[in-house]
PDB file of C-alpha atoms in Angstrom:
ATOM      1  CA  UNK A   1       0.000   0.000   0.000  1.00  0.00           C
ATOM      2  CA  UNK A   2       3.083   2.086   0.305  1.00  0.00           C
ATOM      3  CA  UNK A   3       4.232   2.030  -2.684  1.00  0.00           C
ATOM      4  CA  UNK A   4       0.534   2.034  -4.078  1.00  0.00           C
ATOM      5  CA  UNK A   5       0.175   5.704  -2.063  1.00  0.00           C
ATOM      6  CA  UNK A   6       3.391   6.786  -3.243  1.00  0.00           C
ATOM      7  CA  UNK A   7       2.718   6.085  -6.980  1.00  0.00           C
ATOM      8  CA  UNK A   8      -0.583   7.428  -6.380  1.00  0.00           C
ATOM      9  CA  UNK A   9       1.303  10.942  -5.158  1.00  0.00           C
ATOM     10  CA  UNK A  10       3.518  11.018  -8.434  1.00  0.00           C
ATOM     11  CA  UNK A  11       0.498  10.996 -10.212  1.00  0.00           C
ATOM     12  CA  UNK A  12      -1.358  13.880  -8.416  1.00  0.00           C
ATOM     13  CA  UNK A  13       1.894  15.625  -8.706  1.00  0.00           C
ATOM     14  CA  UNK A  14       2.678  14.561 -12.392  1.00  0.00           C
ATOM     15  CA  UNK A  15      -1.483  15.719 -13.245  1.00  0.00           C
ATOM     16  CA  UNK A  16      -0.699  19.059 -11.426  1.00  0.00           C
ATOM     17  CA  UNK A  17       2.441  19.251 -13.168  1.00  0.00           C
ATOM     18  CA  UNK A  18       0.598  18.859 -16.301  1.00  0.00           C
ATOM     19  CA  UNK A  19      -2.206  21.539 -15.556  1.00  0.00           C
ATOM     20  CA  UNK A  20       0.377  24.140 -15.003  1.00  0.00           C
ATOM     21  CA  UNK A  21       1.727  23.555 -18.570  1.00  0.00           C
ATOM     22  CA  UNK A  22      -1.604  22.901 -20.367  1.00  0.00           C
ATOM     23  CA  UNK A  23      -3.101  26.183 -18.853  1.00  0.00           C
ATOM     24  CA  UNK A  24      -0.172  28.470 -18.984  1.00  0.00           C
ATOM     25  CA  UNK A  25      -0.700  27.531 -23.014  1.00  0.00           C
ATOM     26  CA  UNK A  26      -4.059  29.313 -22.934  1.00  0.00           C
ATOM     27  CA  UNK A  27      -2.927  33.073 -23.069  1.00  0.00           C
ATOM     28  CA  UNK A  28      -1.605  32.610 -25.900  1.00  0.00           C
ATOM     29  CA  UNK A  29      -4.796  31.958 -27.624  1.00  0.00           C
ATOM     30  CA  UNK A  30      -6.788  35.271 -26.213  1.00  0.00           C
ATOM     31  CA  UNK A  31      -3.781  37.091 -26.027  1.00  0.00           C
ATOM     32  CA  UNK A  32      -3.629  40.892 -26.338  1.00  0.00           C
ATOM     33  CA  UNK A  33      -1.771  41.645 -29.221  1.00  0.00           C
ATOM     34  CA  UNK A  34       0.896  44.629 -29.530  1.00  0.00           C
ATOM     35  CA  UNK A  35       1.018  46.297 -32.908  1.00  0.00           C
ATOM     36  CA  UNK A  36       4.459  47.542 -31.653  1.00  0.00           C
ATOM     37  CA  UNK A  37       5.959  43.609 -32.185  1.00  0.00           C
ATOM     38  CA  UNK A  38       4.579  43.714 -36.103  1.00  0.00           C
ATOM     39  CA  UNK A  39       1.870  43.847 -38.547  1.00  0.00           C
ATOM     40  CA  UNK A  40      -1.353  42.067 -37.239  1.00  0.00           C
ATOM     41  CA  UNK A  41      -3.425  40.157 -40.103  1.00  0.00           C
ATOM     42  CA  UNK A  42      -7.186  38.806 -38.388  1.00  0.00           C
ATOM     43  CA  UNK A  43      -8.979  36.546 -40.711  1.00  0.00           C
ATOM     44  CA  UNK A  44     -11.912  34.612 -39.384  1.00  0.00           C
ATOM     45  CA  UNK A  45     -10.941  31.566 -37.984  1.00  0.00           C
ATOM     46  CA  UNK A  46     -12.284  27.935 -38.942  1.00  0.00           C
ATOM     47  CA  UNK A  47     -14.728  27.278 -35.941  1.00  0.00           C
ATOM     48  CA  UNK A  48     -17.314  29.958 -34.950  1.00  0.00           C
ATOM     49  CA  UNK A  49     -16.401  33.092 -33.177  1.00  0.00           C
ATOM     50  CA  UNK A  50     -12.590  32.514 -33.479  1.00  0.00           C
ATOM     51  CA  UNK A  51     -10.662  34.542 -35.590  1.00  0.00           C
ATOM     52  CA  UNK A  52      -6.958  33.052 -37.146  1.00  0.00           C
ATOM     53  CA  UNK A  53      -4.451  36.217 -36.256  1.00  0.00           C
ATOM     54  CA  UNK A  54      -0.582  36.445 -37.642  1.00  0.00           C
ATOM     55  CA  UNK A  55       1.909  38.461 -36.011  1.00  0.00           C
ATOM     56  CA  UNK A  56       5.491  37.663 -37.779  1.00  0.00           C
ATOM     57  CA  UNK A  57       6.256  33.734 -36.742  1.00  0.00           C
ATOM     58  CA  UNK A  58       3.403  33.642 -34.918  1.00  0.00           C
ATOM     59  CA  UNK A  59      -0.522  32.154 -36.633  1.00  0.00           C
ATOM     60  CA  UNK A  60      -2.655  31.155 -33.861  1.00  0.00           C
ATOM     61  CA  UNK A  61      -6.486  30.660 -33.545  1.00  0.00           C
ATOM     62  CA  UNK A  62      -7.442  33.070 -31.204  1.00  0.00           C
ATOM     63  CA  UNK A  63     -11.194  34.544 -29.563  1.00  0.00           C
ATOM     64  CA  UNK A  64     -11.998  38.269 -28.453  1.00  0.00           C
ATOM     65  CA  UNK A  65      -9.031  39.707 -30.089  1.00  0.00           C
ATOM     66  CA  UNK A  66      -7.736  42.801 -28.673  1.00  0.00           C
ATOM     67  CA  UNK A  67      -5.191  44.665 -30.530  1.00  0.00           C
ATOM     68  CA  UNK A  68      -2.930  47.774 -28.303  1.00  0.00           C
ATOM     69  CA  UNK A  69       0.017  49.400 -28.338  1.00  0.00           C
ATOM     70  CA  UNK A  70       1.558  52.105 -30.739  1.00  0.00           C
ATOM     71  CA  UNK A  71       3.316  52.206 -33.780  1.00  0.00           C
ATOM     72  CA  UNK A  72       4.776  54.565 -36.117  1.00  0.00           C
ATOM     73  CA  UNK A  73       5.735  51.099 -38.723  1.00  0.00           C
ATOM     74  CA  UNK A  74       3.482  48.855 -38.438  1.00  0.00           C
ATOM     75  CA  UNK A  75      -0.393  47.998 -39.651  1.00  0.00           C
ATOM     76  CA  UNK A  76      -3.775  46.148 -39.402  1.00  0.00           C
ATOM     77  CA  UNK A  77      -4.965  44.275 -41.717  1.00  0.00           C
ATOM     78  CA  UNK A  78      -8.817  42.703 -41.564  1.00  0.00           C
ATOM     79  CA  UNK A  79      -9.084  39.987 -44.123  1.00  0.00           C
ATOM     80  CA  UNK A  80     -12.741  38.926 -44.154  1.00  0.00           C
ATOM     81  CA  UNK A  81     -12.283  36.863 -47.372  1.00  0.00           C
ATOM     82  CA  UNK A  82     -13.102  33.424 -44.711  1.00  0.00           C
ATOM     83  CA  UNK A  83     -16.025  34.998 -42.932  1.00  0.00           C
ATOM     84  CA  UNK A  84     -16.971  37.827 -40.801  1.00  0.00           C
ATOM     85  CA  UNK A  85     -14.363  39.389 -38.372  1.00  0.00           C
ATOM     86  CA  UNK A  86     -14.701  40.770 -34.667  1.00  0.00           C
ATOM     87  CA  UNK A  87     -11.663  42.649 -33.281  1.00  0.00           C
ATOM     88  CA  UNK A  88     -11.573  44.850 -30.616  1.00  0.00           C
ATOM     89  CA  UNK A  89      -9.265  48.406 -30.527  1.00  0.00           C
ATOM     90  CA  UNK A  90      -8.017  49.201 -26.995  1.00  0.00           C
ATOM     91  CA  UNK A  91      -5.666  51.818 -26.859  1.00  0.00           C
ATOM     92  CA  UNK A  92      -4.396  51.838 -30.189  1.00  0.00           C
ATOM     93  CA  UNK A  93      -2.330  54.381 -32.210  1.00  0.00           C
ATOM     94  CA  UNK A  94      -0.897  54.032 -35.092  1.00  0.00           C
ATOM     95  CA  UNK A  95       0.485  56.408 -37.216  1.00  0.00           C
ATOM     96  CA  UNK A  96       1.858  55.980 -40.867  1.00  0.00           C
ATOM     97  CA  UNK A  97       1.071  59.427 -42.194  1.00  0.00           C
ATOM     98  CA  UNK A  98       4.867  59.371 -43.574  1.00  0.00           C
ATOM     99  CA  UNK A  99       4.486  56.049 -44.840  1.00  0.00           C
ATOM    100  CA  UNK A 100       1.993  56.151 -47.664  1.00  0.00           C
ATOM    101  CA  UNK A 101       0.146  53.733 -46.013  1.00  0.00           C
ATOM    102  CA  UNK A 102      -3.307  52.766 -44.513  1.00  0.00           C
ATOM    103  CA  UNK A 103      -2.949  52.435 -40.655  1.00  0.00           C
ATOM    104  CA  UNK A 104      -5.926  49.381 -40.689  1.00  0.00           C
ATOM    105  CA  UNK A 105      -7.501  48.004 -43.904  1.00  0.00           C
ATOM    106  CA  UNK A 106     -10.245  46.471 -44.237  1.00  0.00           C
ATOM    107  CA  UNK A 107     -10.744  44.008 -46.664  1.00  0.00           C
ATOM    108  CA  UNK A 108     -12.658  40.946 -48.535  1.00  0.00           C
ATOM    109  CA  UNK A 109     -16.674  40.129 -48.736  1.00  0.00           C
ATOM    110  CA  UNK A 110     -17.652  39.316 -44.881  1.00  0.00           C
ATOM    111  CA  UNK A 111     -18.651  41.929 -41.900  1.00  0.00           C
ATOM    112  CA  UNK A 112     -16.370  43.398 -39.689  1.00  0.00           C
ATOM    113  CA  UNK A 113     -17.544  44.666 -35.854  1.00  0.00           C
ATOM    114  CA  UNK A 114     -14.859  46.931 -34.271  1.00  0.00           C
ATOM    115  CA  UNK A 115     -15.607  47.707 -30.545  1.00  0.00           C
ATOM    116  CA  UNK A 116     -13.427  50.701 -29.237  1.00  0.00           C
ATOM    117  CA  UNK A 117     -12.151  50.487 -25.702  1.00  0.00           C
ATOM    118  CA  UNK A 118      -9.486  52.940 -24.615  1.00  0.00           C
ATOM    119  CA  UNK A 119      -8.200  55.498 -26.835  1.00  0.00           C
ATOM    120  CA  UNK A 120      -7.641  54.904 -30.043  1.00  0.00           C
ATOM    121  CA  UNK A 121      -5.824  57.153 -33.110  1.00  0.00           C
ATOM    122  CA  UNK A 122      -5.222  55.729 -36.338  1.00  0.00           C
ATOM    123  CA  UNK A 123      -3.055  58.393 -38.763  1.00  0.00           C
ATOM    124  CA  UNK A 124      -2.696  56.842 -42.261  1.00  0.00           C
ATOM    125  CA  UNK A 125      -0.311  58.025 -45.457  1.00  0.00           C
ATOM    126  CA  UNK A 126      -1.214  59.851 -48.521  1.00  0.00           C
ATOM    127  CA  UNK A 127      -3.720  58.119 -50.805  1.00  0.00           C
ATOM    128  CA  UNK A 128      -5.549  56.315 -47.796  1.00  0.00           C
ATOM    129  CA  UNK A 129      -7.954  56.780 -45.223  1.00  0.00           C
ATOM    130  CA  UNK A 130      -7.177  56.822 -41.567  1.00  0.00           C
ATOM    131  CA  UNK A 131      -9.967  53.447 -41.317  1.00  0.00           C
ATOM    132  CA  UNK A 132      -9.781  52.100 -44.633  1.00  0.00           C
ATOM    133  CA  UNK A 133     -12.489  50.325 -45.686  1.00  0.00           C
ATOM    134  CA  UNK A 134     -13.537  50.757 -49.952  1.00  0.00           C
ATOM    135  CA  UNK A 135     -17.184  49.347 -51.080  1.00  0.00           C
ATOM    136  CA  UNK A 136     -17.509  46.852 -54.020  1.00  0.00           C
ATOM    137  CA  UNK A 137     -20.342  44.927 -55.128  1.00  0.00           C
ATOM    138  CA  UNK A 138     -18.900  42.414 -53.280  1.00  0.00           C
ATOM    139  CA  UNK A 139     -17.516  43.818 -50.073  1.00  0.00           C
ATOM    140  CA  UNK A 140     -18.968  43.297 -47.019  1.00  0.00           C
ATOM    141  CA  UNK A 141     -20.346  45.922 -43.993  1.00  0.00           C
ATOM    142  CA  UNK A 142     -18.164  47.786 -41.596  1.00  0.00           C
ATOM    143  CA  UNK A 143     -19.144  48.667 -38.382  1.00  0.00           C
ATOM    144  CA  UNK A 144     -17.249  50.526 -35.295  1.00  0.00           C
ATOM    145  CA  UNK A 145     -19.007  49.968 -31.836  1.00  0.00           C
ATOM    146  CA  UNK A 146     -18.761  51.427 -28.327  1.00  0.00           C
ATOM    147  CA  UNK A 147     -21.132  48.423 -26.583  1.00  0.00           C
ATOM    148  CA  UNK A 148     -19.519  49.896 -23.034  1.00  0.00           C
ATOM    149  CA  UNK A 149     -19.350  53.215 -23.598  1.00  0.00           C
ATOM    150  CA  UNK A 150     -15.581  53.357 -22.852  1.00  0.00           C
ATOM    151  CA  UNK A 151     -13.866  53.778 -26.173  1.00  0.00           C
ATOM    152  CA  UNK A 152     -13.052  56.536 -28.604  1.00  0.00           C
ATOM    153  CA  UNK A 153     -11.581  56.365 -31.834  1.00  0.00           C
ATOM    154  CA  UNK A 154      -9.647  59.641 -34.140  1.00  0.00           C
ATOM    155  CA  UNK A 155      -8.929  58.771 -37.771  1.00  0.00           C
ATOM    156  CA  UNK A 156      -6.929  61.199 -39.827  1.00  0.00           C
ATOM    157  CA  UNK A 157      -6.794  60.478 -43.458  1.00  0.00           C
ATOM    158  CA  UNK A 158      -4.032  61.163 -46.528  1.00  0.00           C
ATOM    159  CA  UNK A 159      -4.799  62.987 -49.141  1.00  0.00           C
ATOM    160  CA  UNK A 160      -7.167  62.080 -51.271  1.00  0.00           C
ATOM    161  CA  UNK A 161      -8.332  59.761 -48.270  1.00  0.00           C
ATOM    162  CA  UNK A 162     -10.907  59.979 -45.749  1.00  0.00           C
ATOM    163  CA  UNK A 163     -10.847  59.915 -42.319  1.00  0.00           C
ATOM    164  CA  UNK A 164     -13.105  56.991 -42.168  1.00  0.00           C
ATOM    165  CA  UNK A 165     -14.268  55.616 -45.022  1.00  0.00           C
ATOM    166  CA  UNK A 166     -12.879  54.674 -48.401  1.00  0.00           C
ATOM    167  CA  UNK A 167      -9.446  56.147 -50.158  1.00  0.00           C
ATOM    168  CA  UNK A 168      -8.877  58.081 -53.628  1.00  0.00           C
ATOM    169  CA  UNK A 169     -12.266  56.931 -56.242  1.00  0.00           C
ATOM    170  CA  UNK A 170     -13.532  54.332 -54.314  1.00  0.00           C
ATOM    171  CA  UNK A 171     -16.774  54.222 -52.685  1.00  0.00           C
ATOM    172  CA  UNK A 172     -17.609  54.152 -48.735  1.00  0.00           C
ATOM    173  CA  UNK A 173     -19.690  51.957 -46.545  1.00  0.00           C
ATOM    174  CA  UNK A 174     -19.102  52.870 -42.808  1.00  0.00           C
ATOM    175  CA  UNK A 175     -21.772  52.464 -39.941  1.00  0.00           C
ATOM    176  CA  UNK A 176     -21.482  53.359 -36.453  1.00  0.00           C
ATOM    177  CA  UNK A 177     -22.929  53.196 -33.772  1.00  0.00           C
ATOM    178  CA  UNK A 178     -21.575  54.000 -30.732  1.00  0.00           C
ATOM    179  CA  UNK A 179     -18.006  55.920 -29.792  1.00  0.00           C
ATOM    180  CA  UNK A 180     -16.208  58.966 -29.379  1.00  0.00           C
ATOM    181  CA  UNK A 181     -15.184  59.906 -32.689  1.00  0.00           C
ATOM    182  CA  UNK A 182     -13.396  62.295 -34.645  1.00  0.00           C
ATOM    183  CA  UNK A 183     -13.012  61.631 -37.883  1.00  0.00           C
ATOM    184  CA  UNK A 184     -10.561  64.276 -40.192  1.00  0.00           C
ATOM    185  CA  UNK A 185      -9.235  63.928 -44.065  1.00  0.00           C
ATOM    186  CA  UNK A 186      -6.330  65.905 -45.637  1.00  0.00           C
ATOM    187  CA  UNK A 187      -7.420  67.340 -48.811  1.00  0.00           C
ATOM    188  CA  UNK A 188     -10.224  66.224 -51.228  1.00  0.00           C
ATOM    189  CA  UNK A 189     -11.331  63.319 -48.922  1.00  0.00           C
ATOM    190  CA  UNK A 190     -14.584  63.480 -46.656  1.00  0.00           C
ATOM    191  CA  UNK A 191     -14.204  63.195 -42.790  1.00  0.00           C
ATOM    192  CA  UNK A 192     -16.723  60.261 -42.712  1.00  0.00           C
ATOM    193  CA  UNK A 193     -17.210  59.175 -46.107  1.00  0.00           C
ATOM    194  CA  UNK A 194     -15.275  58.795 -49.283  1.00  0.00           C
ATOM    195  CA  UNK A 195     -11.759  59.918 -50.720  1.00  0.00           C
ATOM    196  CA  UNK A 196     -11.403  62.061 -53.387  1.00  0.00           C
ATOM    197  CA  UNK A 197     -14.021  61.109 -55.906  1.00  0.00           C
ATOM    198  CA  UNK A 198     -16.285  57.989 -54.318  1.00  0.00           C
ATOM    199  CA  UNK A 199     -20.285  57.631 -53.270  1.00  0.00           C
ATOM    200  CA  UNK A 200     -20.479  57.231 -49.591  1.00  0.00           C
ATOM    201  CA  UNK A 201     -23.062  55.421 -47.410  1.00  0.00           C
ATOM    202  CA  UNK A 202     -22.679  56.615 -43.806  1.00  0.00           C
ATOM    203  CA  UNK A 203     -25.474  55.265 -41.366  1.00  0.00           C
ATOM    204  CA  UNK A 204     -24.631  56.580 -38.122  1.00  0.00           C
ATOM    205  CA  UNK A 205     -27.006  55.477 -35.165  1.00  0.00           C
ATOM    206  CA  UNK A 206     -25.123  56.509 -31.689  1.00  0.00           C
ATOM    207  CA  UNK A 207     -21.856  57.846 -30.643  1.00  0.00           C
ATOM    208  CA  UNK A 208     -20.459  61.530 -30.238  1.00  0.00           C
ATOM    209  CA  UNK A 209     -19.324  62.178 -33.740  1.00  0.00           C
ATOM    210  CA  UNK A 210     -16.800  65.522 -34.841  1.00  0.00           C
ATOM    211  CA  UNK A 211     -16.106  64.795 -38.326  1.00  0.00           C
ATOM    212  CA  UNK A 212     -13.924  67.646 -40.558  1.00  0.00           C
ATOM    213  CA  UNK A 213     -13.577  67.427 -44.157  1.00  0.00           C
ATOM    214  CA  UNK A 214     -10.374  68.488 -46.047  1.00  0.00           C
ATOM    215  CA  UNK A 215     -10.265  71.108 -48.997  1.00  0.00           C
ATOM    216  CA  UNK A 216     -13.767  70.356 -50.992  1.00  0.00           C
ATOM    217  CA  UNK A 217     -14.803  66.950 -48.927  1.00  0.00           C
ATOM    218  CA  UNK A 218     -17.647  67.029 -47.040  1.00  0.00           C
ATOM    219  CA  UNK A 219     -17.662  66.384 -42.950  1.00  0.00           C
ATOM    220  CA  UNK A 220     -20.044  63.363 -43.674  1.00  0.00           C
ATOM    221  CA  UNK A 221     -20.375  62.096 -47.000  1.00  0.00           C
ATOM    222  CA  UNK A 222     -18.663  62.014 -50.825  1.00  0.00           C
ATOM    223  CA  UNK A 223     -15.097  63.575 -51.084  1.00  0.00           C
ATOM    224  CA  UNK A 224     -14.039  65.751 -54.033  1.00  0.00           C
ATOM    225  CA  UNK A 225     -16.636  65.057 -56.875  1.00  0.00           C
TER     226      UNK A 225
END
């Protein structure tokens, strides 16, 4: 009995053992992601409600994905070409304006939700908008949400881009509705809208909204026509 209780003890000890490793694995799969280590791509993921995010070496299945920290390099991209995306913003700045790039793109034929927490500033380059998101026939919805009434979001567009919204000709689906938002383009591009010369469809249903046009955009709606 002895040795029975002893072996027994290794066990415990060897399933405890075990636990620790299995569930310090876990993070990793609702981790918080720092834009600061690289560009972030979030695709849907292959079960429901996951999403599949890669960060340099790293391509894990992940749920509630939260993306933080600050950057002057790197960028999001939303790939809804698998299905619809949910991400959450907390705290995020980016800024690319000398870059000639979009600080997050949105992409492919499936919804995206984005739920502010924190305070968020996305500052894209010349030729995009600050939330880059351009309509086709086949693109899906965008949609920024403050569900807890915590987050705020200011996009500043390139030129020719708008703040939120779609960059140069393209057109512009954005919806909101919740968040503290300001929303500005550089020159021809609509604060809320389109870029230079697009159609916009803005349906805005909550949230404190400040939206400034640049030289001939609007403050909601169609950029330089």
């Amino acid at each position: 009995t002895m040795r029975l209780k002893s072996a027994l003890r290794r066990g415990v000890a060897a399933a405890v053992i075990a636990g620790i490793v299995v569930s310090s694995g876990i993070p990793a799969y609702a981790a918080r992601w720092d834009i600061a280590d690289g560009d972030i791509t979030v695709k849907a993921g292959d079960a429901e409600g996951t999403n599949r995010v890669t960060q340099g070496e790293k391509d894990v299945e992940d749920t509630n994905t939260v993306i933080t920290g600050e950057s002057k390099e790197n960028t999001v991209t939303i790939d809804t070409s698998e299905g619809n995306v949910d991400v959450t913003f907390d705290d995020l700045k980016i800024d690319v304006s000398g870059k000639g790039e979009a600080a997050v793109r949105v992409e492919g034929g499936g919804d995206v939700t984005i739920e502010l927490d924190g305070d968020n500033e996305l500052k894209s380059g010349a030729g995009h908008a600050g939330l880059e998101h351009n309509k086709t026939d086949t693109s899906g919805e965008l949609t920024i949400q403050d569900k807890d009434k915590n987050g705020s979001l200011e996009a500043v567009g390139g030129f020719k881009g708008a703040g939120i919204g779609s960059a140069g000709s393209n057109d512009a689906q954005v919806k909101i509705t919740g968040g503290n938002i300001t929303a500005t383009s550089d020159d021809w591009g609509a604060g809320i809208g389109s870029g230079s010369d697009g159609t916009a469809y803005v349906e805005i249903t909550g949230g404190e909204i400040n939206a400034t046009g640049g030289y001939l955009g609007a403050g909601i709606g169609g950029g330089c026509n």
